[in-house]
């Protein structure tokens, strides 16, 4: 699992008894990410791989991929990981990288998806779990849940409502992948 921030989605996976035994490694580019604390508390191996320690995005990305492979992980899950993986890494893990994104893709890809939905005035937004390809939030969609935008919402209240759905959707998808109900992997 790759995370740069609070790791509430990681926590949702940790809290699933079906999924917890499959979580082998949490990688963060931010040494102070709360996600790392959550992983340590759950007894999951952690690695910090700082972007600044590498000359290029490709070499940073390769280090992340090496760590994931060394830990024997078959699946890479991105949740709030704020670095774009190189096309080489995407190719190496073709079809085996999942991302969770706080909008109904293909609407509002990239950063600030919640703010963009508010700015656009949509009445419904949501959450998407998708397979990562070379683009930014463009890969095949696996599952989505809709979330209403309420008249008084700001970015904080809307994101909080989206996160409630994220914490249900991501474990549901990962559990299905583990059970073999969703096939991921190189075509
Ligand atoms: C989530 O909203 C996810 O959709 C986005 O970044 C956020 C990460 O939250 N990609 P957390 O670190 O799991 O709490």
PDB file of N, CA and C and ligand atoms in Angstrom, residues 1 3-10 35 38 78-82 99-102 127 159 162-163 166-167, ligand 1:
ATOM      1  N   UNK A   1       0.848  -1.196   0.000  1.00  0.00           N
ATOM      2  CA  UNK A   1       0.000   0.000   0.000  1.00  0.00           C
ATOM      3  C   UNK A   1       0.885   1.247   0.000  1.00  0.00           C
ATOM      4  N   UNK A   3       0.957   5.410   0.456  1.00  0.00           N
ATOM      5  CA  UNK A   3       0.172   6.522   0.996  1.00  0.00           C
ATOM      6  C   UNK A   3       1.099   7.669   1.373  1.00  0.00           C
ATOM      7  N   UNK A   4       0.613   8.894   1.183  1.00  0.00           N
ATOM      8  CA  UNK A   4       1.408  10.058   1.570  1.00  0.00           C
ATOM      9  C   UNK A   4       0.797  10.789   2.758  1.00  0.00           C
ATOM     10  N   UNK A   5      -0.426  10.441   3.125  1.00  0.00           N
ATOM     11  CA  UNK A   5      -1.125  11.283   4.094  1.00  0.00           C
ATOM     12  C   UNK A   5      -1.659  10.554   5.301  1.00  0.00           C
ATOM     13  N   UNK A   6      -2.921  10.832   5.602  1.00  0.00           N
ATOM     14  CA  UNK A   6      -3.488  10.385   6.875  1.00  0.00           C
ATOM     15  C   UNK A   6      -3.683   8.866   6.925  1.00  0.00           C
ATOM     16  N   UNK A   7      -3.900   8.251   5.784  1.00  0.00           N
ATOM     17  CA  UNK A   7      -4.007   6.791   5.784  1.00  0.00           C
ATOM     18  C   UNK A   7      -5.318   6.258   6.317  1.00  0.00           C
ATOM     19  N   UNK A   8      -6.375   7.053   6.208  1.00  0.00           N
ATOM     20  CA  UNK A   8      -7.661   6.531   6.704  1.00  0.00           C
ATOM     21  C   UNK A   8      -8.144   5.359   5.843  1.00  0.00           C
ATOM     22  N   UNK A   9      -7.798   5.353   4.568  1.00  0.00           N
ATOM     23  CA  UNK A   9      -8.150   4.197   3.726  1.00  0.00           C
ATOM     24  C   UNK A   9      -7.327   2.970   4.107  1.00  0.00           C
ATOM     25  N   UNK A  10      -6.064   3.195   4.434  1.00  0.00           N
ATOM     26  CA  UNK A  10      -5.252   2.088   4.953  1.00  0.00           C
ATOM     27  C   UNK A  10      -5.907   1.515   6.204  1.00  0.00           C
ATOM     28  N   UNK A  35      -0.170   7.625   7.950  1.00  0.00           N
ATOM     29  CA  UNK A  35      -0.348   6.264   7.437  1.00  0.00           C
ATOM     30  C   UNK A  35       0.745   5.332   7.980  1.00  0.00           C
ATOM     31  N   UNK A  38      -0.085   4.328  11.491  1.00  0.00           N
ATOM     32  CA  UNK A  38      -1.182   3.338  11.487  1.00  0.00           C
ATOM     33  C   UNK A  38      -0.626   1.954  11.146  1.00  0.00           C
ATOM     34  N   UNK A  78      -2.822   2.321  -4.145  1.00  0.00           N
ATOM     35  CA  UNK A  78      -2.494   3.728  -3.921  1.00  0.00           C
ATOM     36  C   UNK A  78      -3.688   4.390  -3.237  1.00  0.00           C
ATOM     37  N   UNK A  79      -3.432   5.008  -2.102  1.00  0.00           N
ATOM     38  CA  UNK A  79      -4.512   5.750  -1.437  1.00  0.00           C
ATOM     39  C   UNK A  79      -3.920   7.039  -0.900  1.00  0.00           C
ATOM     40  N   UNK A  80      -4.149   8.101  -1.638  1.00  0.00           N
ATOM     41  CA  UNK A  80      -3.580   9.381  -1.236  1.00  0.00           C
ATOM     42  C   UNK A  80      -2.068   9.401  -1.435  1.00  0.00           C
ATOM     43  N   UNK A  81      -1.565   8.629  -2.386  1.00  0.00           N
ATOM     44  CA  UNK A  81      -0.134   8.659  -2.709  1.00  0.00           C
ATOM     45  C   UNK A  81       0.052   9.773  -3.725  1.00  0.00           C
ATOM     46  N   UNK A  82       0.796  10.809  -3.319  1.00  0.00           N
ATOM     47  CA  UNK A  82       0.797  12.043  -4.103  1.00  0.00           C
ATOM     48  C   UNK A  82       1.928  12.110  -5.143  1.00  0.00           C
ATOM     49  N   UNK A  99      -5.984   2.393  -7.562  1.00  0.00           N
ATOM     50  CA  UNK A  99      -5.995   3.735  -6.959  1.00  0.00           C
ATOM     51  C   UNK A  99      -7.407   4.051  -6.521  1.00  0.00           C
ATOM     52  N   UNK A 100      -7.510   4.799  -5.423  1.00  0.00           N
ATOM     53  CA  UNK A 100      -8.820   5.316  -5.022  1.00  0.00           C
ATOM     54  C   UNK A 100      -8.815   6.828  -5.202  1.00  0.00           C
ATOM     55  N   UNK A 101      -9.856   7.318  -5.839  1.00  0.00           N
ATOM     56  CA  UNK A 101      -9.901   8.738  -6.219  1.00  0.00           C
ATOM     57  C   UNK A 101     -11.242   9.347  -5.779  1.00  0.00           C
ATOM     58  N   UNK A 102     -11.206  10.553  -5.191  1.00  0.00           N
ATOM     59  CA  UNK A 102     -12.434  11.131  -4.627  1.00  0.00           C
ATOM     60  C   UNK A 102     -13.314  11.888  -5.629  1.00  0.00           C
ATOM     61  N   UNK A 127     -16.833   8.491  -5.472  1.00  0.00           N
ATOM     62  CA  UNK A 127     -15.531   7.863  -5.291  1.00  0.00           C
ATOM     63  C   UNK A 127     -15.372   6.771  -6.348  1.00  0.00           C
ATOM     64  N   UNK A 159     -15.585  16.246   1.409  1.00  0.00           N
ATOM     65  CA  UNK A 159     -14.566  15.195   1.421  1.00  0.00           C
ATOM     66  C   UNK A 159     -14.847  14.182   2.531  1.00  0.00           C
ATOM     67  N   UNK A 162     -17.428  11.869   1.280  1.00  0.00           N
ATOM     68  CA  UNK A 162     -16.823  10.966   0.286  1.00  0.00           C
ATOM     69  C   UNK A 162     -15.991   9.887   0.987  1.00  0.00           C
ATOM     70  N   UNK A 163     -15.273  10.305   2.026  1.00  0.00           N
ATOM     71  CA  UNK A 163     -14.391   9.333   2.696  1.00  0.00           C
ATOM     72  C   UNK A 163     -15.178   8.210   3.368  1.00  0.00           C
ATOM     73  N   UNK A 166     -15.476   5.897   0.660  1.00  0.00           N
ATOM     74  CA  UNK A 166     -14.163   5.304   0.337  1.00  0.00           C
ATOM     75  C   UNK A 166     -13.856   4.151   1.274  1.00  0.00           C
ATOM     76  N   UNK A 167     -14.146   4.372   2.562  1.00  0.00           N
ATOM     77  CA  UNK A 167     -13.760   3.381   3.575  1.00  0.00           C
ATOM     78  C   UNK A 167     -14.608   2.115   3.485  1.00  0.00           C
TER      79      UNK A 167
HETATM   80  C1  LIG B   1      -8.578   9.965  -0.372  1.00  0.00           C
HETATM   81  O1  LIG B   1      -9.647  10.863  -0.418  1.00  0.00           O
HETATM   82  C2  LIG B   1      -8.310   9.375  -1.727  1.00  0.00           C
HETATM   83  O2  LIG B   1      -9.431   9.266  -2.515  1.00  0.00           O
HETATM   84  C3  LIG B   1      -7.362  10.397  -2.309  1.00  0.00           C
HETATM   85  O3  LIG B   1      -6.565  10.824  -1.235  1.00  0.00           O
HETATM   86  C4  LIG B   1      -7.278  10.647  -0.014  1.00  0.00           C
HETATM   87  C5  LIG B   1      -6.442   9.834   0.909  1.00  0.00           C
HETATM   88  O4  LIG B   1      -6.996   9.785   2.192  1.00  0.00           O
HETATM   89  N1  LIG B   1      -6.638   9.827  -3.408  1.00  0.00           N
HETATM   90  P1  LIG B   1      -6.351   8.897   3.326  1.00  0.00           P
HETATM   91  O5  LIG B   1      -4.877   9.243   3.424  1.00  0.00           O
HETATM   92  O6  LIG B   1      -6.562   7.455   2.998  1.00  0.00           O
HETATM   93  O7  LIG B   1      -7.072   9.302   4.578  1.00  0.00           O
END
